């Protein structure tokens, strides 16, 4: 057998069922083609395209329940994980890293009459609300996955259960750091029309906690993606969990599409009007109205819009695949 | 340039089925035959994507493998589907050529 390292590395990209059926033949064909003068690089590129198409469309996948159930799980992961990956970008874009600014009521009245600012304000508020709702959906999705893992008969169940709790551990760690930071942050008082007056807190500690918060958050996101990928790959989830997962996938895909649209609308409107947006804090801390001063943020719209748009496209494709795979899995389960 | 553009729209499914009407062939024999027929060198990823789909649809069948080379044979249903497709293509070609002749 001829050594074709690149071809062998590319063949690994095909699904296992494909390699079982066609692996030997396709390896022999590439050997013959290389002997016949074809470039190994070009053949590998063609194989890579073929592997991608096979994984995407599942053409000719055997009608075996375990294969289609695995495809349903993988598709649900593809539909939901982009939200988690886009999350750091969105949070970085919509929170003001330099702290909230304050502007006088006269300026806010001037901003409010601009149509561009109205759009950015509405987009910002809806984006925050949608983000909160998707957090709740993610929590439901995680609990469905964790329950499914607990109910599955898979060997090494304890390790997989522990792995499935990684997202929760990361979330609790971040929440703890967030609360700790809030206790160390200076609270600003606004005197009518004047600059904010800081009161109490430890700015250095608050800054260190902010850095720790972001570090733990990013590590938590990566660990969560890893744990979901491993768990969905190895655990044969019950049908009820798969059905719930499919619904979460649909919700995530639609939410990401909505959030991407809002971020794009905000970015376009922001380029016409002022990029300053009154913060949700105005509604939470109504006292600022009476002081005649408003909190404003400066969202980095494109930092949110681009990852959200990419995430939405991937998520929609995952949802579409999950629907088809779920229907086939259900049909195969009922046939048995 | 124009022929190149048309070349990219050639259907590999049609090429594989047409090649198999000449008798059972394994992957390498198929790529060689198709290259002789059309001048297009199919890659292994493209070829096996088509073979898998045709096999799943029952248009071709796999025979026993020899030295890691598995020949494929067109089925009766595959021949029927190919005949219908070629007749449609031939009809389009005839009409197109006639109209081109009228233009000249």
Tab-separated table of C-alpha atoms in Angstrom:
chain	number	residue	atom	x	y	z
A	1	UNK	CA	0.000	0.000	0.000
A	2	UNK	CA	1.399	3.387	-1.045
A	3	UNK	CA	1.954	6.066	1.633
A	4	UNK	CA	-0.445	8.964	1.103
A	5	UNK	CA	-0.427	10.856	4.399
A	6	UNK	CA	-2.480	13.793	3.177
A	7	UNK	CA	-5.138	11.566	1.632
A	8	UNK	CA	-5.317	9.459	4.797
A	9	UNK	CA	-5.697	12.596	6.922
A	10	UNK	CA	-8.537	13.774	4.653
A	11	UNK	CA	-10.306	10.422	4.673
A	12	UNK	CA	-10.611	10.721	8.459
A	13	UNK	CA	-12.947	13.687	7.822
A	14	UNK	CA	-15.573	11.353	6.346
A	15	UNK	CA	-18.144	9.884	8.766
A	16	UNK	CA	-17.292	6.444	10.205
A	17	UNK	CA	-20.161	4.701	8.345
A	18	UNK	CA	-18.818	6.090	5.061
A	19	UNK	CA	-15.281	4.918	5.734
A	20	UNK	CA	-16.594	1.454	6.626
A	21	UNK	CA	-18.391	1.181	3.271
A	22	UNK	CA	-16.126	3.048	0.849
A	23	UNK	CA	-12.858	3.719	2.730
A	24	UNK	CA	-10.788	0.922	1.175
A	25	UNK	CA	-12.063	1.518	-2.381
A	26	UNK	CA	-11.550	5.266	-2.295
A	27	UNK	CA	-8.031	4.774	-0.847
A	28	UNK	CA	-7.182	2.377	-3.686
A	29	UNK	CA	-8.627	4.792	-6.265
A	30	UNK	CA	-6.492	7.686	-4.977
A	31	UNK	CA	-3.397	5.443	-5.050
A	32	UNK	CA	-4.132	4.589	-8.715
A	33	UNK	CA	-4.779	8.248	-9.578
A	34	UNK	CA	-1.525	9.388	-7.929
A	35	UNK	CA	0.385	6.694	-9.883
A	36	UNK	CA	-1.405	7.985	-13.004
A	37	UNK	CA	0.069	11.472	-12.390
A	38	UNK	CA	-2.656	13.308	-10.452
A	39	UNK	CA	-1.575	15.652	-7.672
A	40	UNK	CA	-2.133	14.354	-4.135
A	41	UNK	CA	-2.980	17.890	-2.985
A	42	UNK	CA	-5.752	18.278	-5.552
A	43	UNK	CA	-7.137	14.832	-4.789
A	44	UNK	CA	-7.121	15.642	-1.064
A	45	UNK	CA	-8.918	18.934	-1.696
A	46	UNK	CA	-11.570	17.069	-3.687
A	47	UNK	CA	-11.893	14.487	-0.902
A	48	UNK	CA	-12.246	17.283	1.649
A	49	UNK	CA	-15.119	18.783	-0.358
A	50	UNK	CA	-16.684	15.329	-0.606
A	51	UNK	CA	-16.355	14.769	3.156
A	52	UNK	CA	-17.938	18.146	3.875
A	53	UNK	CA	-20.851	17.431	1.496
A	54	UNK	CA	-21.352	13.955	2.991
A	55	UNK	CA	-21.479	15.343	6.531
A	56	UNK	CA	-23.747	18.199	5.499
A	57	UNK	CA	-26.313	16.255	3.473
A	58	UNK	CA	-25.986	12.722	4.885
A	59	UNK	CA	-26.550	11.374	1.393
A	60	UNK	CA	-26.569	7.578	1.294
A	61	UNK	CA	-26.383	7.269	5.080
A	62	UNK	CA	-27.629	3.780	6.036
A	63	UNK	CA	-31.079	3.595	7.607
A	64	UNK	CA	-29.814	2.596	11.045
A	65	UNK	CA	-31.474	4.187	14.078
A	66	UNK	CA	-28.252	4.785	16.032
A	67	UNK	CA	-26.702	6.631	13.064
A	68	UNK	CA	-29.720	8.901	12.571
A	69	UNK	CA	-30.075	9.521	16.316
A	70	UNK	CA	-26.383	10.525	16.406
A	71	UNK	CA	-27.002	12.831	13.445
A	72	UNK	CA	-29.969	14.410	15.242
A	73	UNK	CA	-27.809	15.042	18.317
A	74	UNK	CA	-24.973	16.481	16.221
A	75	UNK	CA	-27.377	18.722	14.280
A	76	UNK	CA	-28.925	20.035	17.510
A	77	UNK	CA	-25.408	20.832	18.754
A	78	UNK	CA	-24.634	22.628	15.463
A	79	UNK	CA	-27.836	24.653	15.823
A	80	UNK	CA	-27.323	25.647	19.464
A	81	UNK	CA	-23.559	25.980	20.033
A	82	UNK	CA	-23.132	29.012	17.709
A	83	UNK	CA	-25.118	30.995	20.283
A	84	UNK	CA	-22.518	30.134	22.917
A	85	UNK	CA	-19.629	31.021	20.586
A	86	UNK	CA	-21.222	34.347	19.567
A	87	UNK	CA	-22.047	35.244	23.180
A	88	UNK	CA	-18.638	36.762	24.166
A	89	UNK	CA	-18.700	39.010	21.075
A	90	UNK	CA	-22.241	40.183	21.776
A	91	UNK	CA	-21.543	40.887	25.445
A	92	UNK	CA	-18.324	42.716	24.574
A	93	UNK	CA	-20.212	44.758	21.986
A	94	UNK	CA	-23.211	45.814	24.043
A	95	UNK	CA	-21.533	46.505	27.372
A	96	UNK	CA	-19.454	49.614	27.662
A	97	UNK	CA	-16.013	48.584	28.855
A	98	UNK	CA	-15.120	52.114	29.927
A	99	UNK	CA	-18.160	52.371	32.176
A	100	UNK	CA	-21.403	54.155	31.486
A	101	UNK	CA	-21.268	57.727	30.376
A	102	UNK	CA	-23.803	60.291	31.498
A	103	UNK	CA	-25.350	63.044	29.436
A	104	UNK	CA	-27.766	65.800	30.317
A	105	UNK	CA	-31.497	65.644	29.624
A	106	UNK	CA	-31.083	68.438	27.050
A	107	UNK	CA	-28.710	66.257	25.021
A	108	UNK	CA	-30.948	63.189	25.334
A	109	UNK	CA	-33.909	65.220	24.032
A	110	UNK	CA	-31.798	66.180	21.047
A	111	UNK	CA	-30.782	62.534	20.477
A	112	UNK	CA	-34.341	61.253	20.828
A	113	UNK	CA	-35.605	63.226	17.843
A	114	UNK	CA	-33.090	61.608	15.491
A	115	UNK	CA	-34.667	58.618	13.631
A	116	UNK	CA	-31.284	56.851	13.564
A	117	UNK	CA	-30.994	57.086	17.350
A	118	UNK	CA	-34.541	55.821	17.807
A	119	UNK	CA	-33.690	52.741	15.737
A	120	UNK	CA	-30.419	52.136	17.584
A	121	UNK	CA	-32.180	52.578	20.947
A	122	UNK	CA	-34.962	50.142	20.037
A	123	UNK	CA	-32.489	47.671	18.509
A	124	UNK	CA	-30.334	47.873	21.642
A	125	UNK	CA	-33.234	47.282	24.044
A	126	UNK	CA	-34.665	44.404	21.948
A	127	UNK	CA	-31.203	42.854	21.579
A	128	UNK	CA	-30.731	42.894	25.358
A	129	UNK	CA	-34.174	41.353	25.879
A	130	UNK	CA	-33.577	38.694	23.201
A	131	UNK	CA	-30.225	37.868	24.784
A	132	UNK	CA	-31.909	37.385	28.155
A	133	UNK	CA	-34.569	35.119	26.612
A	134	UNK	CA	-31.924	33.019	24.824
A	135	UNK	CA	-30.118	32.638	28.170
A	136	UNK	CA	-33.292	31.084	29.554
A	137	UNK	CA	-33.607	28.848	26.462
A	138	UNK	CA	-29.973	27.782	26.896
A	139	UNK	CA	-30.689	26.915	30.534
A	140	UNK	CA	-33.665	24.773	29.466
A	141	UNK	CA	-31.518	23.146	26.755
A	142	UNK	CA	-28.760	22.393	29.218
A	143	UNK	CA	-31.157	20.865	31.777
A	144	UNK	CA	-32.693	18.691	29.007
A	145	UNK	CA	-29.230	17.469	28.015
A	146	UNK	CA	-28.180	16.793	31.621
A	147	UNK	CA	-31.435	14.900	32.325
A	148	UNK	CA	-30.989	12.882	29.104
A	149	UNK	CA	-27.433	11.947	30.117
A	150	UNK	CA	-28.638	10.824	33.564
A	151	UNK	CA	-31.313	8.617	31.959
A	152	UNK	CA	-29.025	7.062	29.352
A	153	UNK	CA	-27.656	3.534	29.889
A	154	UNK	CA	-24.231	4.360	28.461
A	155	UNK	CA	-21.106	2.981	30.197
A	156	UNK	CA	-18.864	5.644	31.832
A	157	UNK	CA	-22.099	7.462	32.611
A	158	UNK	CA	-20.618	9.131	35.706
A	159	UNK	CA	-17.839	10.780	33.713
A	160	UNK	CA	-20.303	11.993	31.102
A	161	UNK	CA	-22.669	13.311	33.774
A	162	UNK	CA	-19.747	15.201	35.333
A	163	UNK	CA	-18.836	16.561	31.899
A	164	UNK	CA	-22.419	17.652	31.250
A	165	UNK	CA	-22.257	19.809	34.403
A	166	UNK	CA	-19.312	21.870	33.093
A	167	UNK	CA	-21.529	24.646	31.612
A	168	UNK	CA	-23.356	25.013	34.943
A	169	UNK	CA	-20.069	25.143	36.883
A	170	UNK	CA	-18.742	27.807	34.498
A	171	UNK	CA	-21.943	29.822	34.849
A	172	UNK	CA	-21.938	29.675	38.662
A	173	UNK	CA	-18.238	30.684	38.748
A	174	UNK	CA	-18.955	33.662	36.501
A	175	UNK	CA	-22.011	34.677	38.509
A	176	UNK	CA	-19.905	34.613	41.696
A	177	UNK	CA	-17.252	36.811	40.096
A	178	UNK	CA	-19.930	39.177	38.766
A	179	UNK	CA	-21.461	39.618	42.227
A	180	UNK	CA	-18.001	40.065	43.781
A	181	UNK	CA	-17.202	42.743	41.207
A	182	UNK	CA	-20.461	44.549	41.853
A	183	UNK	CA	-19.587	44.770	45.561
A	184	UNK	CA	-16.207	46.333	44.700
A	185	UNK	CA	-17.440	48.760	42.023
A	186	UNK	CA	-17.785	52.446	42.876
A	187	UNK	CA	-21.368	53.678	42.679
A	188	UNK	CA	-21.807	56.963	40.888
A	189	UNK	CA	-24.105	59.709	41.977
A	190	UNK	CA	-25.210	62.200	39.385
A	191	UNK	CA	-25.724	65.766	40.383
A	192	UNK	CA	-28.033	67.705	38.044
A	193	UNK	CA	-26.177	68.214	34.756
A	194	UNK	CA	-22.795	67.530	36.347
A	195	UNK	CA	-20.240	64.743	36.054
A	196	UNK	CA	-20.718	61.469	38.017
A	197	UNK	CA	-19.370	61.469	41.575
A	198	UNK	CA	-17.887	58.061	42.552
A	199	UNK	CA	-18.785	56.732	45.979
A	200	UNK	CA	-17.233	53.775	47.831
A	201	UNK	CA	-15.863	50.558	46.280
A	202	UNK	CA	-12.332	49.503	45.376
A	203	UNK	CA	-11.586	50.386	41.724
A	204	UNK	CA	-8.395	48.267	41.527
A	205	UNK	CA	-10.133	45.187	42.942
A	206	UNK	CA	-13.120	45.809	40.669
A	207	UNK	CA	-10.831	46.000	37.636
A	208	UNK	CA	-8.992	42.796	38.602
A	209	UNK	CA	-12.322	41.039	39.116
A	210	UNK	CA	-13.495	42.243	35.692
A	211	UNK	CA	-10.424	40.689	34.044
A	212	UNK	CA	-10.985	37.461	36.001
A	213	UNK	CA	-14.660	37.531	35.008
A	214	UNK	CA	-13.827	37.694	31.301
A	215	UNK	CA	-11.071	35.059	31.591
A	216	UNK	CA	-13.364	32.619	33.410
A	217	UNK	CA	-16.162	33.423	30.975
A	218	UNK	CA	-14.046	32.679	27.883
A	219	UNK	CA	-12.613	29.489	29.393
A	220	UNK	CA	-16.146	28.534	30.451
A	221	UNK	CA	-17.470	29.025	26.914
A	222	UNK	CA	-14.720	26.818	25.440
A	223	UNK	CA	-15.196	24.179	28.156
A	224	UNK	CA	-18.965	24.208	27.603
A	225	UNK	CA	-18.601	23.765	23.840
A	226	UNK	CA	-16.170	20.902	24.444
A	227	UNK	CA	-18.439	19.203	26.980
A	228	UNK	CA	-21.566	19.493	24.797
A	229	UNK	CA	-19.687	18.091	21.768
A	230	UNK	CA	-18.337	15.117	23.741
A	231	UNK	CA	-21.621	14.390	25.492
A	232	UNK	CA	-23.763	14.588	22.350
A	233	UNK	CA	-21.284	12.388	20.494
A	234	UNK	CA	-21.216	9.610	23.091
A	235	UNK	CA	-24.581	9.570	24.823
A	236	UNK	CA	-27.587	7.882	23.278
A	237	UNK	CA	-30.221	10.372	24.436
A	238	UNK	CA	-33.847	9.258	24.866
A	239	UNK	CA	-36.386	10.306	22.216
A	240	UNK	CA	-38.019	12.848	24.555
A	241	UNK	CA	-34.685	14.629	25.053
A	242	UNK	CA	-34.094	14.628	21.289
A	243	UNK	CA	-37.514	16.166	20.680
A	244	UNK	CA	-36.883	18.892	23.269
A	245	UNK	CA	-33.422	19.442	21.777
A	246	UNK	CA	-34.944	19.887	18.331
A	247	UNK	CA	-37.312	22.556	19.719
A	248	UNK	CA	-34.447	24.351	21.457
A	249	UNK	CA	-32.537	24.212	18.153
A	250	UNK	CA	-35.482	25.848	16.348
A	251	UNK	CA	-35.765	28.532	19.018
A	252	UNK	CA	-32.031	29.244	18.996
A	253	UNK	CA	-31.884	29.480	15.195
A	254	UNK	CA	-34.820	31.917	15.090
A	255	UNK	CA	-33.480	33.965	18.034
A	256	UNK	CA	-30.015	34.242	16.484
A	257	UNK	CA	-31.566	35.374	13.203
A	258	UNK	CA	-33.600	38.020	15.050
A	259	UNK	CA	-30.583	39.161	17.087
A	260	UNK	CA	-28.389	39.361	13.983
A	261	UNK	CA	-31.069	41.444	12.236
A	262	UNK	CA	-31.299	43.774	15.241
A	263	UNK	CA	-27.519	44.193	15.415
A	264	UNK	CA	-27.302	44.899	11.667
A	265	UNK	CA	-30.196	47.398	11.940
A	266	UNK	CA	-28.431	49.068	14.896
A	267	UNK	CA	-25.151	49.221	12.990
A	268	UNK	CA	-26.738	50.783	9.917
A	269	UNK	CA	-28.859	53.241	11.930
A	270	UNK	CA	-25.843	54.086	14.106
A	271	UNK	CA	-23.929	55.184	11.038
A	272	UNK	CA	-26.670	57.748	10.277
A	273	UNK	CA	-27.551	58.939	13.798
A	274	UNK	CA	-25.655	59.165	17.062
A	275	UNK	CA	-24.016	55.966	18.221
A	276	UNK	CA	-24.846	56.802	21.842
A	277	UNK	CA	-27.731	54.712	23.149
A	278	UNK	CA	-29.661	55.307	26.383
A	279	UNK	CA	-28.965	52.330	28.635
A	280	UNK	CA	-31.482	49.938	30.151
A	281	UNK	CA	-30.126	51.279	33.467
A	282	UNK	CA	-32.365	54.346	32.995
A	283	UNK	CA	-35.379	52.131	33.481
A	284	UNK	CA	-33.825	50.105	36.282
A	285	UNK	CA	-32.612	53.130	38.232
A	286	UNK	CA	-35.354	55.684	37.622
A	287	UNK	CA	-33.618	58.185	39.939
A	288	UNK	CA	-31.425	59.359	37.094
A	289	UNK	CA	-34.429	60.878	35.358
A	290	UNK	CA	-35.147	63.080	38.344
A	291	UNK	CA	-31.498	64.117	38.494
A	292	UNK	CA	-31.821	65.207	34.860
A	293	UNK	CA	-28.994	62.918	33.756
A	294	UNK	CA	-29.179	59.812	31.561
A	295	UNK	CA	-26.898	56.795	31.326
A	296	UNK	CA	-25.704	56.073	27.812
A	297	UNK	CA	-23.589	53.338	26.220
A	298	UNK	CA	-21.675	53.194	22.972
A	299	UNK	CA	-22.351	49.740	21.475
A	300	UNK	CA	-19.877	48.281	18.978
A	301	UNK	CA	-22.633	47.107	16.651
A	302	UNK	CA	-20.518	45.351	14.028
A	303	UNK	CA	-18.661	43.393	16.716
A	304	UNK	CA	-22.042	41.837	17.534
A	305	UNK	CA	-23.550	41.829	14.040
A	306	UNK	CA	-20.870	39.818	12.204
A	307	UNK	CA	-20.582	36.900	14.692
A	308	UNK	CA	-24.366	36.865	15.142
A	309	UNK	CA	-24.954	36.696	11.375
A	310	UNK	CA	-22.449	33.840	11.008
A	311	UNK	CA	-23.943	32.064	14.020
A	312	UNK	CA	-27.465	32.488	12.603
A	313	UNK	CA	-26.490	30.949	9.236
A	314	UNK	CA	-24.825	27.946	10.908
A	315	UNK	CA	-27.668	27.563	13.397
A	316	UNK	CA	-30.365	27.649	10.694
A	317	UNK	CA	-28.517	24.984	8.728
A	318	UNK	CA	-28.191	22.862	11.904
A	319	UNK	CA	-31.895	23.259	12.639
A	320	UNK	CA	-32.820	22.194	9.093
A	321	UNK	CA	-30.603	19.139	9.403
A	322	UNK	CA	-31.996	18.356	12.894
A	323	UNK	CA	-35.585	18.403	11.568
A	324	UNK	CA	-34.791	15.920	8.827
A	325	UNK	CA	-32.682	13.689	11.080
A	326	UNK	CA	-35.341	13.751	13.811
A	327	UNK	CA	-38.099	12.688	11.375
A	328	UNK	CA	-35.952	9.790	10.114
A	329	UNK	CA	-34.982	8.746	13.671
A	330	UNK	CA	-38.642	8.790	14.714
A	331	UNK	CA	-39.635	6.747	11.667
A	332	UNK	CA	-36.868	4.201	12.310
A	333	UNK	CA	-37.797	3.964	16.022
A	334	UNK	CA	-41.471	3.389	15.225
A	335	UNK	CA	-40.584	0.850	12.491
A	336	UNK	CA	-38.680	-1.240	15.064
B	1	UNK	CA	-14.319	30.324	-22.249
B	2	UNK	CA	-17.977	29.539	-22.988
B	3	UNK	CA	-17.280	25.807	-23.337
B	4	UNK	CA	-15.465	25.902	-19.989
B	5	UNK	CA	-18.504	27.465	-18.372
B	6	UNK	CA	-20.740	24.755	-19.845
B	7	UNK	CA	-18.216	22.140	-18.720
B	8	UNK	CA	-18.752	23.064	-15.079
B	9	UNK	CA	-22.479	22.433	-15.425
B	10	UNK	CA	-21.952	18.852	-16.684
B	11	UNK	CA	-23.786	16.407	-14.472
B	12	UNK	CA	-21.411	13.764	-13.019
B	13	UNK	CA	-24.410	11.496	-12.345
B	14	UNK	CA	-25.150	11.327	-16.064
B	15	UNK	CA	-21.465	10.710	-16.857
B	16	UNK	CA	-21.206	7.819	-14.378
B	17	UNK	CA	-24.414	6.152	-15.582
B	18	UNK	CA	-23.389	6.571	-19.214
B	19	UNK	CA	-19.968	5.111	-18.497
B	20	UNK	CA	-21.525	2.102	-16.767
B	21	UNK	CA	-23.642	1.287	-19.830
B	22	UNK	CA	-20.360	0.054	-21.352
B	23	UNK	CA	-20.139	-2.655	-18.649
B	24	UNK	CA	-19.258	-2.882	-14.922
B	25	UNK	CA	-16.362	-0.645	-13.845
B	26	UNK	CA	-14.493	0.156	-10.640
B	27	UNK	CA	-13.587	3.685	-9.516
B	28	UNK	CA	-10.353	4.068	-11.494
B	29	UNK	CA	-11.833	2.600	-14.717
B	30	UNK	CA	-14.790	4.997	-14.336
B	31	UNK	CA	-12.594	8.103	-13.976
B	32	UNK	CA	-10.505	7.046	-17.002
B	33	UNK	CA	-13.574	6.337	-19.148
B	34	UNK	CA	-15.266	9.611	-18.166
B	35	UNK	CA	-12.086	11.559	-18.909
B	36	UNK	CA	-11.903	9.946	-22.367
B	37	UNK	CA	-15.604	10.670	-23.035
B	38	UNK	CA	-15.825	14.247	-21.786
B	39	UNK	CA	-12.313	15.471	-20.988
B	40	UNK	CA	-13.381	16.007	-17.354
B	41	UNK	CA	-11.218	14.429	-14.620
B	42	UNK	CA	-13.575	13.569	-11.767
B	43	UNK	CA	-12.024	13.629	-8.299
B	44	UNK	CA	-12.468	10.673	-5.919
B	45	UNK	CA	-14.689	12.706	-3.540
B	46	UNK	CA	-17.047	13.691	-6.358
B	47	UNK	CA	-17.090	10.212	-7.895
B	48	UNK	CA	-17.873	8.382	-4.663
B	49	UNK	CA	-20.500	10.964	-3.701
B	50	UNK	CA	-22.282	10.135	-6.968
B	51	UNK	CA	-21.742	6.361	-6.656
B	52	UNK	CA	-23.157	6.319	-3.111
B	53	UNK	CA	-26.234	8.294	-4.146
B	54	UNK	CA	-26.885	6.145	-7.234
B	55	UNK	CA	-26.476	2.992	-5.173
B	56	UNK	CA	-28.901	4.272	-2.541
B	57	UNK	CA	-31.467	5.056	-5.254
B	58	UNK	CA	-31.056	1.579	-6.727
B	59	UNK	CA	-29.769	2.850	-10.092
B	60	UNK	CA	-26.468	0.947	-9.753
B	61	UNK	CA	-25.302	-2.043	-7.716
B	62	UNK	CA	-21.958	-3.026	-6.228
B	63	UNK	CA	-20.290	-6.287	-7.274
B	64	UNK	CA	-17.733	-8.335	-5.337
B	65	UNK	CA	-14.466	-6.458	-4.683
B	66	UNK	CA	-11.129	-7.636	-6.079
B	67	UNK	CA	-7.888	-6.271	-4.609
B	68	UNK	CA	-9.702	-3.349	-2.893
B	69	UNK	CA	-11.328	-2.411	-6.220
B	70	UNK	CA	-15.118	-2.793	-6.243
B	71	UNK	CA	-16.852	-2.746	-9.641
B	72	UNK	CA	-20.308	-1.196	-10.069
B	73	UNK	CA	-23.000	-2.211	-12.526
B	74	UNK	CA	-25.997	-0.277	-13.821
B	75	UNK	CA	-29.372	-1.816	-12.848
B	76	UNK	CA	-32.423	-2.186	-15.116
B	77	UNK	CA	-34.025	0.781	-13.333
B	78	UNK	CA	-30.820	2.798	-13.766
B	79	UNK	CA	-30.828	2.034	-17.510
B	80	UNK	CA	-34.466	3.157	-17.773
B	81	UNK	CA	-33.802	6.425	-15.911
B	82	UNK	CA	-30.696	7.081	-18.037
B	83	UNK	CA	-32.595	6.378	-21.286
B	84	UNK	CA	-35.339	8.890	-20.323
B	85	UNK	CA	-32.744	11.475	-19.363
B	86	UNK	CA	-30.674	11.023	-22.543
B	87	UNK	CA	-33.779	11.199	-24.730
B	88	UNK	CA	-34.738	14.514	-23.107
B	89	UNK	CA	-31.164	15.799	-23.517
B	90	UNK	CA	-31.082	14.633	-27.159
B	91	UNK	CA	-34.413	16.367	-27.836
B	92	UNK	CA	-33.068	19.631	-26.364
B	93	UNK	CA	-29.856	19.218	-28.395
B	94	UNK	CA	-31.797	18.615	-31.634
B	95	UNK	CA	-34.034	21.656	-31.111
B	96	UNK	CA	-31.093	23.815	-30.077
B	97	UNK	CA	-29.005	22.818	-33.106
B	98	UNK	CA	-31.927	23.364	-35.476
B	99	UNK	CA	-32.532	26.841	-34.063
B	100	UNK	CA	-28.832	27.643	-34.217
B	101	UNK	CA	-28.874	26.541	-37.864
B	102	UNK	CA	-31.745	28.924	-38.551
B	103	UNK	CA	-29.796	31.739	-36.919
B	104	UNK	CA	-26.701	31.161	-39.086
